[in-house]
Coordinates of C-alpha atoms and ligand atoms in Angstrom, one line a residue:
M283 CA 22.0 3.7 -2.0
R284 CA 21.4 6.3 0.5
F285 CA 18.7 8.8 0.4
I286 CA 19.1 11.3 3.4
K287 CA 17.1 14.3 2.8
A288 CA 15.7 16.5 5.8
F289 CA 12.1 16.8 6.0
S290 CA 12.4 20.5 4.6
V291 CA 13.3 19.1 1.3
L292 CA 9.5 18.3 1.0
I293 CA 9.0 21.5 0.1
L294 CA 11.8 21.7 -2.2
I295 CA 9.2 21.2 -5.3
I296 CA 5.8 22.3 -3.9
M297 CA 2.5 21.2 -5.5
L298 CA 0.0 23.7 -6.1
V299 CA -2.7 20.9 -6.5
G300 CA -6.5 21.7 -6.7
C301 CA -6.4 25.5 -5.7
S302 CA -9.7 27.2 -6.9
N303 CA -7.6 30.3 -6.1
E304 CA -4.4 30.6 -8.9
N305 CA -2.4 32.1 -6.1
E306 CA -3.0 29.7 -3.6
V307 CA -0.5 27.3 -2.6
N308 CA -0.8 23.8 -1.3
T309 CA 2.4 22.0 -0.2
S310 CA 3.1 18.3 -1.4
K311 CA 2.3 17.6 2.6
T312 CA -0.9 17.9 2.5
T313 CA -2.5 15.0 2.9
S314 CA -6.3 15.8 1.3
T315 CA -5.8 17.7 -1.5
T316 CA -9.1 19.5 -2.5
T317 CA -9.8 20.5 -6.0
V318 CA -12.1 22.6 -7.9
N319 CA -14.7 19.9 -8.1
D320 CA -14.1 18.9 -4.4
A321 CA -12.4 15.3 -5.4
I322 CA -10.4 13.5 -3.1
P323 CA -7.4 11.8 -3.9
A324 CA -6.3 8.3 -2.0
S325 CA -3.3 9.5 -0.7
K326 CA -0.4 8.0 1.3
E327 CA 2.8 9.7 3.2
F328 CA 5.6 7.7 4.0
F329 CA 9.4 7.4 4.4
A330 CA 11.5 5.4 2.3
M331 CA 14.5 5.4 0.4
D332 CA 15.6 7.9 3.4
T333 CA 13.2 10.3 2.1
Y334 CA 9.7 11.3 2.5
M335 CA 7.2 10.4 -0.3
E336 CA 3.9 11.1 -1.2
V337 CA 1.6 9.3 -3.5
N338 CA -1.6 10.6 -4.5
A339 CA -4.4 8.9 -7.1
Y340 CA -7.7 10.2 -8.2
G341 CA -10.8 7.8 -9.0
D342 CA -12.0 4.4 -7.9
N343 CA -9.2 2.3 -7.8
G344 CA -7.4 5.2 -5.9
E345 CA -7.1 2.9 -2.8
K346 CA -5.9 0.2 -4.3
A347 CA -3.0 1.6 -6.6
V348 CA -1.7 4.1 -3.6
A349 CA -1.3 0.6 -2.2
K350 CA 0.0 -1.0 -4.4
A351 CA 2.6 1.4 -5.1
E352 CA 3.5 1.7 -1.5
K353 CA 4.5 -2.0 -1.8
E354 CA 6.4 -1.0 -4.8
V355 CA 8.9 1.4 -3.0
N356 CA 9.7 -0.6 -0.1
K357 CA 10.2 -3.4 -2.5
L358 CA 12.7 -1.3 -4.9
D359 CA 14.2 0.1 -1.9
S360 CA 15.1 -3.2 0.0
I361 CA 16.7 -4.4 -3.9
L362 CA 18.5 -1.0 -5.0
S363 CA 19.6 0.7 -1.2
T364 CA 23.0 0.4 -0.4
G365 CA 22.0 1.4 2.6
K366 CA 20.9 -2.5 3.1
S367 CA 23.6 -5.1 3.3
T368 CA 21.0 -7.8 2.0
S369 CA 19.7 -5.5 -1.3
E370 CA 21.2 -6.9 -4.6
I371 CA 23.2 -4.0 -5.0
S372 CA 25.0 -4.3 -1.9
K373 CA 25.7 -7.8 -2.5
L374 CA 26.8 -7.2 -5.9
N375 CA 29.3 -4.5 -4.5
K376 CA 30.6 -7.5 -2.1
N377 CA 30.9 -10.3 -4.2
K378 CA 31.5 -8.5 -7.6
K379 CA 28.9 -10.6 -9.1
Q380 CA 25.0 -10.9 -8.4
V381 CA 22.1 -12.7 -10.2
V382 CA 20.0 -9.6 -10.2
S383 CA 16.2 -8.9 -10.6
A384 CA 14.7 -7.2 -13.6
D385 CA 14.4 -4.0 -11.8
T386 CA 17.9 -4.0 -11.1
M387 CA 19.3 -5.3 -14.6
S388 CA 17.0 -2.3 -16.3
L389 CA 18.2 0.3 -13.9
I390 CA 22.3 -1.0 -14.3
K391 CA 21.7 -1.0 -18.2
E392 CA 20.3 2.4 -17.8
S393 CA 22.6 3.7 -15.9
V394 CA 25.7 2.7 -18.5
K395 CA 23.7 4.0 -21.3
I396 CA 23.4 7.6 -19.5
S397 CA 27.0 7.4 -18.1
K398 CA 27.9 6.9 -21.7
A399 CA 25.7 9.6 -23.4
T400 CA 27.2 12.2 -20.8
N401 CA 30.9 11.4 -21.0
S402 CA 30.4 9.9 -17.4
A403 CA 28.9 13.1 -15.5
F404 CA 26.8 10.4 -14.5
N405 CA 28.8 7.8 -13.0
P406 CA 27.2 5.4 -10.8
T407 CA 30.5 3.8 -10.2
I408 CA 30.6 7.1 -7.9
Y409 CA 30.2 4.6 -4.4
P410 CA 34.0 4.4 -3.1
L411 CA 34.1 7.8 -3.3
M412 CA 31.0 8.3 -1.5
E413 CA 32.2 6.1 0.9
L414 CA 35.5 7.9 1.3
W415 CA 33.6 11.6 1.8
G416 CA 31.5 10.2 4.6
F417 CA 28.3 10.5 2.8
T418 CA 27.1 6.6 3.5
T419 CA 27.8 7.1 6.8
K420 CA 27.0 11.1 7.8
N421 CA 30.9 10.7 9.4
Y422 CA 31.6 13.2 6.9
Y423 CA 35.2 13.8 6.4
V424 CA 37.0 15.9 3.7
P425 CA 39.4 13.4 2.0
K426 CA 43.1 14.5 0.6
D427 CA 43.8 14.5 -3.0
N428 CA 46.0 11.9 -2.9
E429 CA 43.1 9.7 -0.7
I430 CA 40.9 10.9 -3.7
K431 CA 42.6 10.3 -6.7
P432 CA 43.4 6.2 -6.1
L433 CA 39.8 6.0 -6.5
L434 CA 39.6 7.3 -9.6
N435 CA 41.0 4.7 -11.3
H436 CA 38.4 2.1 -10.4
M437 CA 35.5 4.3 -12.1
D438 CA 35.5 2.8 -16.0
I439 CA 32.0 2.1 -16.8
D440 CA 33.2 -0.6 -19.0
N441 CA 34.1 -2.8 -16.2
I442 CA 30.5 -3.7 -15.5
K443 CA 29.3 -6.7 -16.9
I444 CA 26.1 -7.7 -18.0
D445 CA 24.8 -11.3 -18.9
E446 CA 21.5 -10.8 -19.7
S447 CA 21.1 -14.7 -20.0
K448 CA 21.7 -15.7 -16.9
N449 CA 20.3 -12.0 -15.4
E450 CA 23.9 -11.6 -13.9
V451 CA 25.9 -8.2 -13.4
S452 CA 30.1 -8.6 -12.5
F453 CA 32.7 -6.3 -12.0
K454 CA 36.0 -6.5 -13.8
D455 CA 37.4 -4.1 -11.6
N456 CA 37.4 -6.0 -7.8
K457 CA 37.6 -2.9 -6.4
M458 CA 34.1 -1.3 -8.2
K459 CA 31.1 -0.7 -6.0
I460 CA 28.0 1.4 -7.6
D461 CA 25.7 3.5 -6.3
L462 CA 22.0 4.1 -8.1
G463 CA 21.1 7.4 -6.0
A464 CA 21.1 9.4 -8.6
I465 CA 18.7 7.6 -10.8
A466 CA 16.3 5.2 -8.4
K467 CA 14.0 7.5 -7.3
G468 CA 12.9 8.7 -10.9
Y469 CA 12.8 4.8 -12.1
T470 CA 10.6 4.1 -8.8
S471 CA 8.5 7.2 -9.6
S472 CA 8.0 5.6 -13.6
K473 CA 7.1 2.8 -11.8
I474 CA 4.4 4.3 -9.5
I475 CA 3.0 6.3 -12.2
D476 CA 2.6 2.5 -14.3
I477 CA 1.2 1.0 -11.2
F478 CA -1.4 3.8 -11.4
K479 CA -2.2 3.2 -15.2
E480 CA -2.5 -0.4 -14.8
N481 CA -5.0 0.6 -12.1
N482 CA -6.9 2.6 -14.7
I483 CA -6.1 5.7 -12.7
K484 CA -6.4 8.8 -14.6
S485 CA -5.1 11.5 -12.7
G486 CA -2.4 11.4 -10.1
M487 CA 0.8 12.7 -8.7
V488 CA 4.1 11.0 -7.0
T489 CA 6.3 12.9 -4.6
L490 CA 9.4 11.3 -3.4
G491 CA 11.7 13.7 -1.6
G492 CA 11.0 16.8 -3.8
N493 CA 11.1 15.2 -6.8
V494 CA 7.8 14.9 -8.4
Q495 CA 5.9 13.1 -11.2
V496 CA 2.2 13.6 -12.3
L497 CA -0.3 11.6 -14.1
G498 CA -2.4 13.4 -16.5
K499 CA -4.2 16.1 -15.8
K500 CA -5.7 17.3 -12.5
P501 CA -9.3 15.8 -11.8
D502 CA -10.9 19.1 -12.9
G503 CA -9.0 18.9 -16.6
S504 CA -6.7 21.9 -15.2
L505 CA -2.6 21.3 -15.3
W506 CA -0.9 20.5 -12.5
K507 CA 1.6 23.3 -10.9
V508 CA 4.5 22.4 -9.6
G509 CA 6.8 25.0 -8.0
I510 CA 10.5 24.8 -8.2
Q511 CA 12.1 25.7 -5.0
N512 CA 14.6 28.8 -5.1
P513 CA 17.7 26.9 -3.1
I514 CA 18.5 30.1 -1.7
G515 CA 15.7 31.4 -0.5
E516 CA 13.7 28.2 1.3
D517 CA 10.5 30.1 1.0
E518 CA 10.5 31.3 -2.2
Y519 CA 10.0 29.6 -5.8
L520 CA 12.1 29.8 -8.7
G521 CA 8.9 29.6 -10.7
V522 CA 6.3 27.7 -11.2
L523 CA 5.6 25.5 -14.3
Q524 CA 2.2 24.1 -15.6
T525 CA 2.3 20.5 -17.0
S526 CA 0.8 17.2 -17.4
D527 CA 2.3 13.7 -18.0
K528 CA 5.8 14.6 -16.6
A529 CA 8.5 14.1 -14.3
V530 CA 9.7 17.2 -12.8
I531 CA 13.2 16.2 -11.3
T532 CA 15.5 18.7 -9.2
S533 CA 19.4 17.7 -7.9
G534 CA 21.1 20.7 -6.1
G535 CA 24.0 20.7 -4.1
Y536 CA 21.7 22.5 -1.3
E537 CA 20.0 19.5 -0.4
R538 CA 22.5 17.3 1.4
N539 CA 25.6 18.8 2.6
F540 CA 28.1 19.4 5.3
T541 CA 30.3 22.1 6.3
K542 CA 34.0 21.5 7.3
N543 CA 36.1 24.9 8.2
G544 CA 33.7 27.1 6.9
K545 CA 33.8 25.2 3.6
T546 CA 30.2 23.4 2.6
Y547 CA 30.5 20.0 0.6
H548 CA 27.9 18.5 -1.3
H549 CA 26.6 15.1 -2.2
I550 CA 27.0 15.2 -5.9
L551 CA 30.1 14.2 -7.1
D552 CA 32.3 15.1 -10.2
P553 CA 33.6 11.8 -11.3
S554 CA 36.6 13.6 -13.3
N555 CA 37.9 14.7 -9.8
G556 CA 36.2 13.2 -7.1
Y557 CA 35.3 16.4 -5.8
P558 CA 31.8 17.9 -5.3
A559 CA 30.4 19.0 -8.8
N560 CA 31.6 23.1 -8.6
N561 CA 30.4 23.9 -11.9
G562 CA 28.6 27.0 -11.8
L563 CA 25.0 25.9 -11.3
T564 CA 23.1 25.8 -7.9
S565 CA 20.4 23.7 -9.2
V566 CA 19.2 21.7 -11.8
T567 CA 16.0 20.7 -12.6
I568 CA 14.7 18.0 -15.8
I569 CA 11.2 17.9 -17.2
S570 CA 10.7 14.9 -18.9
S571 CA 8.0 11.9 -19.2
D572 CA 10.5 9.6 -18.8
G573 CA 11.2 10.0 -15.0
T574 CA 14.4 7.7 -14.8
L575 CA 16.4 9.9 -17.4
A576 CA 15.0 13.2 -15.5
D577 CA 16.4 11.8 -12.6
A578 CA 19.6 10.7 -14.2
L579 CA 20.0 14.0 -16.0
S580 CA 19.3 16.2 -13.3
T581 CA 22.1 15.3 -11.7
S582 CA 24.3 14.8 -14.7
L583 CA 23.1 18.7 -16.0
F584 CA 24.3 19.7 -12.3
V585 CA 27.7 18.0 -12.8
M586 CA 28.5 19.2 -16.4
G587 CA 27.9 22.8 -15.4
K588 CA 25.7 25.6 -17.5
D589 CA 27.6 25.6 -20.7
K590 CA 27.8 21.7 -20.9
A591 CA 24.5 20.9 -20.0
I592 CA 23.5 23.4 -22.4
D593 CA 25.4 21.7 -25.2
F594 CA 24.4 18.5 -24.3
Y595 CA 20.6 19.5 -24.6
K596 CA 21.6 20.8 -28.0
K597 CA 23.2 17.3 -29.1
S598 CA 21.3 15.0 -27.3
N599 CA 19.0 12.6 -28.4
Y600 CA 17.0 12.5 -25.3
N601 CA 13.8 14.4 -25.2
F602 CA 13.9 16.6 -21.9
D603 CA 13.8 20.2 -20.6
F604 CA 15.4 21.6 -18.1
I605 CA 15.8 24.6 -16.0
L606 CA 19.1 25.6 -14.7
Y607 CA 19.8 28.2 -11.9
T608 CA 23.3 29.3 -11.9
S609 CA 25.7 30.2 -9.0
D610 CA 25.5 33.9 -10.0
N611 CA 21.3 33.4 -9.8
K612 CA 20.3 33.3 -13.3
L613 CA 17.5 31.4 -14.9
I614 CA 18.2 29.6 -18.0
I615 CA 15.3 27.2 -19.2
S616 CA 14.9 25.2 -22.4
E617 CA 12.6 25.9 -25.3
G618 CA 10.2 23.4 -24.7
I619 CA 8.8 24.9 -21.2
E620 CA 8.7 28.4 -22.3
D621 CA 5.1 28.8 -22.0
I622 CA 4.7 26.6 -19.6
F623 CA 7.0 27.9 -16.9
S624 CA 6.5 31.4 -15.3
S625 CA 8.8 33.6 -13.1
D626 CA 9.2 36.4 -11.3
L627 CA 13.1 36.3 -12.6
D628 CA 14.4 37.1 -15.9
I629 CA 14.6 34.1 -18.0
K630 CA 16.7 33.1 -20.6
V631 CA 15.5 30.4 -23.2
V632 CA 17.6 28.2 -25.0
S633 CA 16.8 26.5 -28.4
K634 CA 17.8 23.7 -29.9
Ligands
ADP55 P1 19.1 13.3 -5.0 O1 19.0 11.7 -4.9 O2 19.7 14.1 -3.5 O3 17.7 13.8 -5.4 P2 20.5 13.1 -6.9 O4 19.7 12.3 -7.8 O5 21.1 14.6 -8.0 O6 19.8 13.9 -5.8 O7 21.2 12.0 -6.7 C1 22.4 12.2 -6.0 C2 23.3 10.9 -5.3 O8 23.6 9.9 -6.4 C3 24.1 11.1 -4.2 O9 23.9 10.9 -3.2 C4 25.3 9.9 -4.5 O10 24.3 8.5 -4.1 C5 25.1 9.7 -6.1 N1 25.8 10.6 -6.9 C6 26.7 11.8 -6.7 N2 27.2 11.9 -7.5 C7 27.2 11.1 -8.8 C8 27.4 11.2 -10.4 N3 28.4 12.1 -10.6 N4 27.0 10.3 -11.2 C9 26.2 9.4 -10.6 N5 25.5 9.4 -9.1 C10 26.2 10.3 -8.5
MG56 MG1 19.2 12.4 -10.1

């Protein structure tokens, strides 16, 4: 997978951490964030998965937990990245059969499940199309219809075979290639939160290229405040979410794209036609206690577009909330966050 994000995306979601003044804003770039009771977290910033990351853990084992978290990120990057030829995913894509680690197995299984649940709005077999559009190399290219169409025939999720007794994944279609870029960062933030818990950390937060997952509440007992960036106004927020124990994950076409002949093409592709998804949404934020799910669904609902996304929310058994920002600048949220999300914009609330 390749997670290419400009440094500016670090402020995609801005953590309003530990401000004694309600209106004060600290960006996620801040290394030692001051809280009301002056607790200083163990904190580390690093670059992995082609994005800037920051982990913060409060409490006695903070340093240890943060060091373990960084190690875990590097491990996951090395097994999942399509940009690394030695990764399990690269080997699977090349050889069409691969013995994989428990992490890769669990992510592929989850990806297949979510692909089916979203009627293929989420489809990890998108990789050949990502290559065709040049997103994997940054040699961007606008393909012709007759270059896209043949690739759509190699995206049948049922051609991914899983043999858990051998820890093996294989493809029944030898043109198939997968990319876990739409789900792996959420999985990674969830695993970091697990590491925090194992190390008895009660309060912490992880920012992976703008995606945020928080553990517990802030050390002073108040809720974390997560600012959701306005995709069309870099210094503005769509709103602020006050929360605990949640992943807050955003997908948007503004994050990674290129412009050719005045037209902008972004990196979230619609598996039904092979083109950048253009279904009336500018960004989708998913809020869930399950980071893996939140990441996969942020991409899925972005692909679905407003009506199908709302319909999916109403019918789905998955436990999540959403913030949709439409192409005509409307803000639509689900009822579960009505009391914890505030915005200067008008908000439409959708119930189950
Ligand atoms: P980001 O990784 O930029 O935060 P997403 O979570 O939405 O954003 O993931 C986008 C990435 O997922 C793309 O770069 C690509 O690797 C992959 N991808 C693109 N379209 C799809 C899709 N429809 N289903 C699954 N993965 C996709
Ligand atoms: Mg995603």
